[in-house]
Amino acid sequence: MKQDTYIVNTQQNGWSNKITDSINSVEDIGLNWDVQKTPIIALLEGKYPLPIDTHVSINRSDTNKSIGVVGSGYEPIQNTRIWDALHQSLEGTKHEVVGGGYTHDGGRVFVQTEVKDADFTVNGDKFDNYVTFYSSHDGSSAFEMFDTSVRMICQNTFRLAKQQGGKAFKLKVRHTRNADIRFENVMQHLEDMFDNRRVAYQKLNQIAETPMAYPEMIAWATSFFNKSNKLSTVSSNKAHEARRLAISGTGNNGQTSYDMFNGVTELLTHGDRNTSKDRSAVWRSSELGAGAIQKADALDQLMPNSLSRSSHIQRGFELINTGETLLSA
């Protein structure tokens, strides 16, 4: 990983900076530092100092590095308070912290916990499920939580329990002076996540029983990755790579919609020949950004008899055969 991203995990994977046996404090996940509000001064004509009253810089206490510029009324939540609030909100629920760290030099931080609900398998594959708590010190987001599933055979990840559009569940927390008392909706979100987990695994089992031939796979993937009405080389390459992984990726055999789904999640989780060089960017997209939303969408858009599935296949054939289409993505 690049220096701006630091990830610790208790399970072996390809994107963590450190693997450890257990996580018991913020120090174990590299979050043993505070954030400080620092005044900003502009230099008029390059030499006359002028204080900026409307904004401040957010700096790390250990490195003094600026990790964001926010309004002067902004009050960050310290990492220790995030850690304490997380455990308080899960009090009475069996949970274990299994990962955590930061991105954007500490501007965004996360803690991942295993909250046991039920064991799930699809087509013989075992899945582990985690709840990730995510916040920012740079003002880029409020406090969020989302559910992540890991297919253990290949370490592919995807969001199971999601709101519309694959977005995370917003917690009732804001970066204000009273932010430490606004975690009251965690348990309700957990109940919603567990309900959505069961629905998602029902969907996975459905697509595992749905045959998908090679022409359908490449057509569906071409449309799924190509959002414009003209075929692009980049999206075409992604489609072919996802289809290849659906056949030869770990645990796949290229025969069902489930294989196609695993091809998409493997590509977006681990990257391809071009993107895998920047593991930090791939991880951020896969777990926290556009890649996470794409993986969530792929499951719904591969469901048998769904309009999205058939539309993607028809649209993909048009893109492949003519280079363009009038059908919407």
mmCIF file of N, CA and C in Angstrom, residues 22-126:
data_model
loop_
_atom_site.group_PDB
_atom_site.id
_atom_site.type_symbol
_atom_site.label_atom_id
_atom_site.label_comp_id
_atom_site.label_asym_id
_atom_site.label_seq_id
_atom_site.Cartn_x
_atom_site.Cartn_y
_atom_site.Cartn_z
ATOM 1 N N SER A 22 -4.478 -10.324 16.986
ATOM 2 C CA SER A 22 -5.661 -9.742 17.617
ATOM 3 C C SER A 22 -5.559 -8.225 17.594
ATOM 4 N N ILE A 23 -6.710 -7.567 17.705
ATOM 5 C CA ILE A 23 -6.779 -6.103 17.717
ATOM 6 C C ILE A 23 -7.564 -5.692 18.957
ATOM 7 N N ASN A 24 -6.889 -4.971 19.846
ATOM 8 C CA ASN A 24 -7.502 -4.624 21.124
ATOM 9 C C ASN A 24 -7.486 -3.135 21.436
ATOM 10 N N SER A 25 -6.915 -2.334 20.560
ATOM 11 C CA SER A 25 -6.849 -0.897 20.825
ATOM 12 C C SER A 25 -6.606 -0.148 19.523
ATOM 13 N N VAL A 26 -6.729 1.183 19.579
ATOM 14 C CA VAL A 26 -6.457 2.002 18.396
ATOM 15 C C VAL A 26 -5.000 1.881 17.980
ATOM 16 N N GLU A 27 -4.123 1.635 18.937
ATOM 17 C CA GLU A 27 -2.709 1.480 18.613
ATOM 18 C C GLU A 27 -2.477 0.294 17.688
ATOM 19 N N ASP A 28 -3.261 -0.766 17.852
ATOM 20 C CA ASP A 28 -3.089 -1.972 17.045
ATOM 21 C C ASP A 28 -3.426 -1.743 15.572
ATOM 22 N N ILE A 29 -4.200 -0.708 15.275
ATOM 23 C CA ILE A 29 -4.576 -0.446 13.884
ATOM 24 C C ILE A 29 -4.038 0.896 13.386
ATOM 25 N N GLY A 30 -3.013 1.407 14.069
ATOM 26 C CA GLY A 30 -2.347 2.615 13.593
ATOM 27 C C GLY A 30 -3.124 3.897 13.779
ATOM 28 N N LEU A 31 -4.090 3.903 14.709
ATOM 29 C CA LEU A 31 -4.904 5.102 14.928
ATOM 30 C C LEU A 31 -4.621 5.745 16.285
ATOM 31 N N ASN A 32 -3.427 5.505 16.822
ATOM 32 C CA ASN A 32 -3.063 6.066 18.125
ATOM 33 C C ASN A 32 -2.479 7.469 17.974
ATOM 34 N N TRP A 33 -3.263 8.353 17.402
ATOM 35 C CA TRP A 33 -2.920 9.756 17.268
ATOM 36 C C TRP A 33 -4.209 10.581 17.298
ATOM 37 N N ASP A 34 -4.070 11.848 17.639
ATOM 38 C CA ASP A 34 -5.218 12.758 17.671
ATOM 39 C C ASP A 34 -5.201 13.658 16.445
ATOM 40 N N VAL A 35 -6.299 14.355 16.251
ATOM 41 C CA VAL A 35 -6.348 15.378 15.198
ATOM 42 C C VAL A 35 -6.504 16.742 15.864
ATOM 43 N N GLN A 36 -5.852 17.734 15.292
ATOM 44 C CA GLN A 36 -5.822 19.068 15.887
ATOM 45 C C GLN A 36 -6.232 20.111 14.861
ATOM 46 N N LYS A 37 -6.989 21.091 15.319
ATOM 47 C CA LYS A 37 -7.359 22.215 14.456
ATOM 48 C C LYS A 37 -6.225 23.232 14.472
ATOM 49 N N THR A 38 -5.753 23.601 13.298
ATOM 50 C CA THR A 38 -4.615 24.508 13.177
ATOM 51 C C THR A 38 -5.015 25.727 12.347
ATOM 52 N N PRO A 39 -4.753 26.939 12.822
ATOM 53 C CA PRO A 39 -5.108 28.145 12.060
ATOM 54 C C PRO A 39 -4.426 28.180 10.697
ATOM 55 N N ILE A 40 -5.103 28.806 9.762
ATOM 56 C CA ILE A 40 -4.558 28.972 8.414
ATOM 57 C C ILE A 40 -4.230 30.445 8.190
ATOM 58 N N ILE A 41 -3.089 30.690 7.592
ATOM 59 C CA ILE A 41 -2.677 32.057 7.275
ATOM 60 C C ILE A 41 -2.355 32.143 5.792
ATOM 61 N N ALA A 42 -2.926 33.126 5.130
ATOM 62 C CA ALA A 42 -2.610 33.394 3.724
ATOM 63 C C ALA A 42 -1.528 34.472 3.650
ATOM 64 N N LEU A 43 -0.710 34.372 2.635
ATOM 65 C CA LEU A 43 0.341 35.378 2.424
ATOM 66 C C LEU A 43 -0.044 36.275 1.254
ATOM 67 N N LEU A 44 -0.417 37.503 1.557
ATOM 68 C CA LEU A 44 -0.746 38.453 0.498
ATOM 69 C C LEU A 44 0.525 38.894 -0.196
ATOM 70 N N GLU A 45 0.480 38.833 -1.501
ATOM 71 C CA GLU A 45 1.644 39.171 -2.320
ATOM 72 C C GLU A 45 2.858 38.328 -1.935
ATOM 73 N N GLY A 46 2.573 37.183 -1.336
ATOM 74 C CA GLY A 46 3.632 36.253 -0.992
ATOM 75 C C GLY A 46 4.410 36.587 0.258
ATOM 76 N N LYS A 47 4.007 37.653 1.003
ATOM 77 C CA LYS A 47 4.815 38.031 2.171
ATOM 78 C C LYS A 47 4.033 38.639 3.327
ATOM 79 N N TYR A 48 2.773 39.108 3.109
ATOM 80 C CA TYR A 48 2.023 39.733 4.192
ATOM 81 C C TYR A 48 1.024 38.730 4.769
ATOM 82 N N PRO A 49 1.207 38.287 6.030
ATOM 83 C CA PRO A 49 0.334 37.265 6.610
ATOM 84 C C PRO A 49 -1.078 37.789 6.872
ATOM 85 N N LEU A 50 -2.062 37.001 6.476
ATOM 86 C CA LEU A 50 -3.467 37.342 6.694
ATOM 87 C C LEU A 50 -4.180 36.114 7.259
ATOM 88 N N PRO A 51 -4.612 36.164 8.538
ATOM 89 C CA PRO A 51 -5.316 35.029 9.129
ATOM 90 C C PRO A 51 -6.625 34.729 8.383
ATOM 91 N N ILE A 52 -6.903 33.445 8.197
ATOM 92 C CA ILE A 52 -8.156 33.000 7.581
ATOM 93 C C ILE A 52 -9.075 32.542 8.702
ATOM 94 N N ASP A 53 -10.136 33.309 8.976
ATOM 95 C CA ASP A 53 -11.011 33.000 10.108
ATOM 96 C C ASP A 53 -12.064 31.944 9.782
ATOM 97 N N THR A 54 -12.372 31.765 8.518
ATOM 98 C CA THR A 54 -13.495 30.903 8.155
ATOM 99 C C THR A 54 -13.137 29.418 8.098
ATOM 100 N N HIS A 55 -11.848 29.103 7.959
ATOM 101 C CA HIS A 55 -11.429 27.714 7.812
ATOM 102 C C HIS A 55 -10.191 27.429 8.665
ATOM 103 N N VAL A 56 -10.009 26.134 8.954
ATOM 104 C CA VAL A 56 -8.823 25.686 9.687
ATOM 105 C C VAL A 56 -8.272 24.438 9.002
ATOM 106 N N SER A 57 -7.014 24.162 9.271
ATOM 107 C CA SER A 57 -6.400 22.923 8.797
ATOM 108 C C SER A 57 -6.542 21.870 9.886
ATOM 109 N N ILE A 58 -6.838 20.616 9.471
ATOM 110 C CA ILE A 58 -6.876 19.493 10.398
ATOM 111 C C ILE A 58 -5.542 18.764 10.283
ATOM 112 N N ASN A 59 -4.795 18.704 11.379
ATOM 113 C CA ASN A 59 -3.459 18.118 11.375
ATOM 114 C C ASN A 59 -3.371 16.918 12.316
ATOM 115 N N ARG A 60 -2.560 15.929 11.936
ATOM 116 C CA ARG A 60 -2.300 14.794 12.801
ATOM 117 C C ARG A 60 -1.324 15.191 13.902
ATOM 118 N N SER A 61 -1.570 14.710 15.124
ATOM 119 C CA SER A 61 -0.710 15.076 16.243
ATOM 120 C C SER A 61 0.659 14.409 16.170
ATOM 121 N N ASP A 62 0.738 13.243 15.510
ATOM 122 C CA ASP A 62 2.014 12.527 15.494
ATOM 123 C C ASP A 62 2.963 13.020 14.409
ATOM 124 N N THR A 63 2.418 13.486 13.296
ATOM 125 C CA THR A 63 3.264 13.921 12.181
ATOM 126 C C THR A 63 3.125 15.412 11.875
ATOM 127 N N ASN A 64 2.081 16.032 12.450
ATOM 128 C CA ASN A 64 1.728 17.433 12.180
ATOM 129 C C ASN A 64 1.338 17.654 10.720
ATOM 130 N N LYS A 65 1.064 16.578 10.016
ATOM 131 C CA LYS A 65 0.685 16.692 8.607
ATOM 132 C C LYS A 65 -0.765 17.114 8.481
ATOM 133 N N SER A 66 -1.023 18.045 7.570
ATOM 134 C CA SER A 66 -2.393 18.473 7.300
ATOM 135 C C SER A 66 -3.118 17.390 6.498
ATOM 136 N N ILE A 67 -4.282 16.981 6.982
ATOM 137 C CA ILE A 67 -5.054 15.943 6.290
ATOM 138 C C ILE A 67 -6.392 16.469 5.782
ATOM 139 N N GLY A 68 -6.579 17.779 5.874
ATOM 140 C CA GLY A 68 -7.809 18.349 5.346
ATOM 141 C C GLY A 68 -7.978 19.791 5.791
ATOM 142 N N VAL A 69 -8.823 20.509 5.058
ATOM 143 C CA VAL A 69 -9.192 21.874 5.412
ATOM 144 C C VAL A 69 -10.704 21.915 5.576
ATOM 145 N N VAL A 70 -11.176 22.403 6.717
ATOM 146 C CA VAL A 70 -12.609 22.381 7.031
ATOM 147 C C VAL A 70 -13.034 23.742 7.561
ATOM 148 N N GLY A 71 -14.332 23.933 7.722
ATOM 149 C CA GLY A 71 -14.841 25.158 8.305
ATOM 150 C C GLY A 71 -14.393 25.309 9.747
ATOM 151 N N SER A 72 -14.286 26.537 10.216
ATOM 152 C CA SER A 72 -13.740 26.788 11.545
ATOM 153 C C SER A 72 -14.629 26.226 12.656
ATOM 154 N N GLY A 73 -15.900 25.999 12.386
ATOM 155 C CA GLY A 73 -16.802 25.446 13.397
ATOM 156 C C GLY A 73 -16.770 23.936 13.498
ATOM 157 N N TYR A 74 -16.026 23.303 12.658
ATOM 158 C CA TYR A 74 -15.940 21.843 12.608
ATOM 159 C C TYR A 74 -15.191 21.304 13.824
ATOM 160 N N GLU A 75 -15.749 20.252 14.453
ATOM 161 C CA GLU A 75 -15.077 19.603 15.578
ATOM 162 C C GLU A 75 -14.890 18.120 15.255
ATOM 163 N N PRO A 76 -13.651 17.672 15.034
ATOM 164 C CA PRO A 76 -13.419 16.271 14.690
ATOM 165 C C PRO A 76 -13.647 15.352 15.881
ATOM 166 N N ILE A 77 -14.017 14.105 15.582
ATOM 167 C CA ILE A 77 -14.133 13.080 16.605
ATOM 168 C C ILE A 77 -12.797 12.350 16.675
ATOM 169 N N GLN A 78 -12.179 12.328 17.850
ATOM 170 C CA GLN A 78 -10.882 11.676 17.986
ATOM 171 C C GLN A 78 -11.012 10.165 17.815
ATOM 172 N N ASN A 79 -9.936 9.540 17.353
ATOM 173 C CA ASN A 79 -9.961 8.097 17.094
ATOM 174 C C ASN A 79 -10.334 7.284 18.330
ATOM 175 N N THR A 80 -9.850 7.700 19.491
ATOM 176 C CA THR A 80 -10.177 6.965 20.715
ATOM 177 C C THR A 80 -11.666 7.046 21.023
ATOM 178 N N ARG A 81 -12.286 8.166 20.705
ATOM 179 C CA ARG A 81 -13.727 8.308 20.941
ATOM 180 C C ARG A 81 -14.517 7.471 19.952
ATOM 181 N N ILE A 82 -14.032 7.370 18.718
ATOM 182 C CA ILE A 82 -14.681 6.490 17.748
ATOM 183 C C ILE A 82 -14.615 5.049 18.234
ATOM 184 N N TRP A 83 -13.428 4.647 18.700
ATOM 185 C CA TRP A 83 -13.236 3.286 19.198
ATOM 186 C C TRP A 83 -14.177 3.002 20.375
ATOM 187 N N ASP A 84 -14.220 3.919 21.340
ATOM 188 C CA ASP A 84 -15.068 3.723 22.523
ATOM 189 C C ASP A 84 -16.548 3.706 22.152
ATOM 190 N N ALA A 85 -16.953 4.624 21.271
ATOM 191 C CA ALA A 85 -18.362 4.704 20.889
ATOM 192 C C ALA A 85 -18.801 3.451 20.144
ATOM 193 N N LEU A 86 -17.916 2.908 19.326
ATOM 194 C CA LEU A 86 -18.221 1.679 18.592
ATOM 195 C C LEU A 86 -18.527 0.541 19.574
ATOM 196 N N HIS A 87 -17.655 0.351 20.558
ATOM 197 C CA HIS A 87 -17.853 -0.741 21.504
ATOM 198 C C HIS A 87 -19.070 -0.499 22.395
ATOM 199 N N GLN A 88 -19.316 0.752 22.757
ATOM 200 C CA GLN A 88 -20.495 1.049 23.561
ATOM 201 C C GLN A 88 -21.777 0.775 22.784
ATOM 202 N N SER A 89 -21.763 1.102 21.491
ATOM 203 C CA SER A 89 -22.965 0.907 20.677
ATOM 204 C C SER A 89 -23.250 -0.567 20.426
ATOM 205 N N LEU A 90 -22.205 -1.420 20.513
ATOM 206 C CA LEU A 90 -22.374 -2.855 20.294
ATOM 207 C C LEU A 90 -22.438 -3.636 21.607
ATOM 208 N N GLU A 91 -22.556 -2.915 22.702
ATOM 209 C CA GLU A 91 -22.602 -3.573 24.013
ATOM 210 C C GLU A 91 -23.762 -4.564 24.068
ATOM 211 N N GLY A 92 -23.473 -5.775 24.519
ATOM 212 C CA GLY A 92 -24.487 -6.823 24.571
ATOM 213 C C GLY A 92 -24.528 -7.668 23.318
ATOM 214 N N THR A 93 -23.774 -7.281 22.291
ATOM 215 C CA THR A 93 -23.694 -8.030 21.042
ATOM 216 C C THR A 93 -22.304 -8.654 20.926
ATOM 217 N N LYS A 94 -22.237 -9.930 20.619
ATOM 218 C CA LYS A 94 -20.936 -10.584 20.477
ATOM 219 C C LYS A 94 -20.242 -10.039 19.237
ATOM 220 N N HIS A 95 -19.107 -9.405 19.432
ATOM 221 C CA HIS A 95 -18.379 -8.813 18.314
ATOM 222 C C HIS A 95 -16.882 -8.844 18.593
ATOM 223 N N GLU A 96 -16.116 -8.777 17.531
ATOM 224 C CA GLU A 96 -14.659 -8.799 17.623
ATOM 225 C C GLU A 96 -14.086 -7.904 16.532
ATOM 226 N N VAL A 97 -13.187 -7.006 16.918
ATOM 227 C CA VAL A 97 -12.524 -6.158 15.926
ATOM 228 C C VAL A 97 -11.501 -6.990 15.168
ATOM 229 N N VAL A 98 -11.614 -6.992 13.844
ATOM 230 C CA VAL A 98 -10.741 -7.828 13.011
ATOM 231 C C VAL A 98 -9.922 -7.017 12.016
ATOM 232 N N GLY A 99 -10.149 -5.710 11.953
ATOM 233 C CA GLY A 99 -9.395 -4.892 11.011
ATOM 234 C C GLY A 99 -9.595 -3.415 11.285
ATOM 235 N N GLY A 100 -8.785 -2.606 10.636
ATOM 236 C CA GLY A 100 -8.927 -1.165 10.782
ATOM 237 C C GLY A 100 -7.739 -0.445 10.181
ATOM 238 N N GLY A 101 -7.819 0.871 10.197
ATOM 239 C CA GLY A 101 -6.732 1.664 9.637
ATOM 240 C C GLY A 101 -7.228 2.987 9.102
ATOM 241 N N TYR A 102 -6.520 3.504 8.095
ATOM 242 C CA TYR A 102 -6.892 4.798 7.543
ATOM 243 C C TYR A 102 -6.516 4.877 6.065
ATOM 244 N N THR A 103 -7.133 5.826 5.385
ATOM 245 C CA THR A 103 -6.762 6.196 4.021
ATOM 246 C C THR A 103 -6.559 7.712 3.993
ATOM 247 N N HIS A 104 -6.063 8.221 2.863
ATOM 248 C CA HIS A 104 -5.862 9.662 2.682
ATOM 249 C C HIS A 104 -5.050 10.254 3.837
ATOM 250 N N ASP A 105 -3.954 9.550 4.198
ATOM 251 C CA ASP A 105 -3.036 10.018 5.237
ATOM 252 C C ASP A 105 -3.684 10.143 6.615
ATOM 253 N N GLY A 106 -4.826 9.516 6.805
ATOM 254 C CA GLY A 106 -5.542 9.619 8.070
ATOM 255 C C GLY A 106 -6.774 10.495 7.975
ATOM 256 N N GLY A 107 -7.017 11.063 6.816
ATOM 257 C CA GLY A 107 -8.205 11.887 6.629
ATOM 258 C C GLY A 107 -9.481 11.083 6.769
ATOM 259 N N ARG A 108 -9.387 9.773 6.478
ATOM 260 C CA ARG A 108 -10.542 8.888 6.622
ATOM 261 C C ARG A 108 -10.095 7.636 7.365
ATOM 262 N N VAL A 109 -10.881 7.234 8.354
ATOM 263 C CA VAL A 109 -10.501 6.125 9.226
ATOM 264 C C VAL A 109 -11.628 5.106 9.276
ATOM 265 N N PHE A 110 -11.268 3.854 9.593
ATOM 266 C CA PHE A 110 -12.287 2.813 9.677
ATOM 267 C C PHE A 110 -11.889 1.743 10.682
ATOM 268 N N VAL A 111 -12.898 1.083 11.222
ATOM 269 C CA VAL A 111 -12.711 -0.067 12.109
ATOM 270 C C VAL A 111 -13.674 -1.141 11.637
ATOM 271 N N GLN A 112 -13.161 -2.348 11.442
ATOM 272 C CA GLN A 112 -13.993 -3.446 10.944
ATOM 273 C C GLN A 112 -14.184 -4.488 12.045
ATOM 274 N N THR A 113 -15.434 -4.876 12.254
ATOM 275 C CA THR A 113 -15.765 -5.834 13.298
ATOM 276 C C THR A 113 -16.484 -7.039 12.706
ATOM 277 N N GLU A 114 -16.313 -8.167 13.355
ATOM 278 C CA GLU A 114 -17.096 -9.350 13.011
ATOM 279 C C GLU A 114 -18.237 -9.446 14.020
ATOM 280 N N VAL A 115 -19.458 -9.281 13.524
ATOM 281 C CA VAL A 115 -20.652 -9.398 14.358
ATOM 282 C C VAL A 115 -21.402 -10.626 13.873
ATOM 283 N N LYS A 116 -21.393 -11.671 14.664
ATOM 284 C CA LYS A 116 -21.945 -12.952 14.231
ATOM 285 C C LYS A 116 -23.463 -12.880 14.081
ATOM 286 N N ASP A 117 -23.939 -13.346 12.946
ATOM 287 C CA ASP A 117 -25.373 -13.472 12.709
ATOM 288 C C ASP A 117 -25.683 -14.927 12.384
ATOM 289 N N ALA A 118 -25.174 -15.401 11.269
ATOM 290 C CA ALA A 118 -25.353 -16.796 10.856
ATOM 291 C C ALA A 118 -24.246 -17.137 9.875
ATOM 292 N N ASP A 119 -23.991 -18.426 9.705
ATOM 293 C CA ASP A 119 -23.009 -18.875 8.729
ATOM 294 C C ASP A 119 -23.697 -19.077 7.383
ATOM 295 N N PHE A 120 -23.066 -18.579 6.315
ATOM 296 C CA PHE A 120 -23.663 -18.663 4.986
ATOM 297 C C PHE A 120 -22.715 -19.370 4.025
ATOM 298 N N THR A 121 -23.272 -20.215 3.184
ATOM 299 C CA THR A 121 -22.520 -20.838 2.098
ATOM 300 C C THR A 121 -23.334 -20.717 0.817
ATOM 301 N N VAL A 122 -22.634 -20.605 -0.297
ATOM 302 C CA VAL A 122 -23.259 -20.556 -1.621
ATOM 303 C C VAL A 122 -22.472 -21.478 -2.526
ATOM 304 N N ASN A 123 -23.144 -22.458 -3.104
ATOM 305 C CA ASN A 123 -22.497 -23.381 -4.031
ATOM 306 C C ASN A 123 -21.249 -24.020 -3.407
ATOM 307 N N GLY A 124 -21.307 -24.257 -2.109
ATOM 308 C CA GLY A 124 -20.175 -24.847 -1.403
ATOM 309 C C GLY A 124 -19.137 -23.851 -0.920
ATOM 310 N N ASP A 125 -19.263 -22.582 -1.286
ATOM 311 C CA ASP A 125 -18.305 -21.547 -0.874
ATOM 312 C C ASP A 125 -18.699 -20.978 0.484
ATOM 313 N N LYS A 126 -17.735 -20.838 1.379
ATOM 314 C CA LYS A 126 -17.970 -20.251 2.688
ATOM 315 C C LYS A 126 -17.750 -18.743 2.623
#
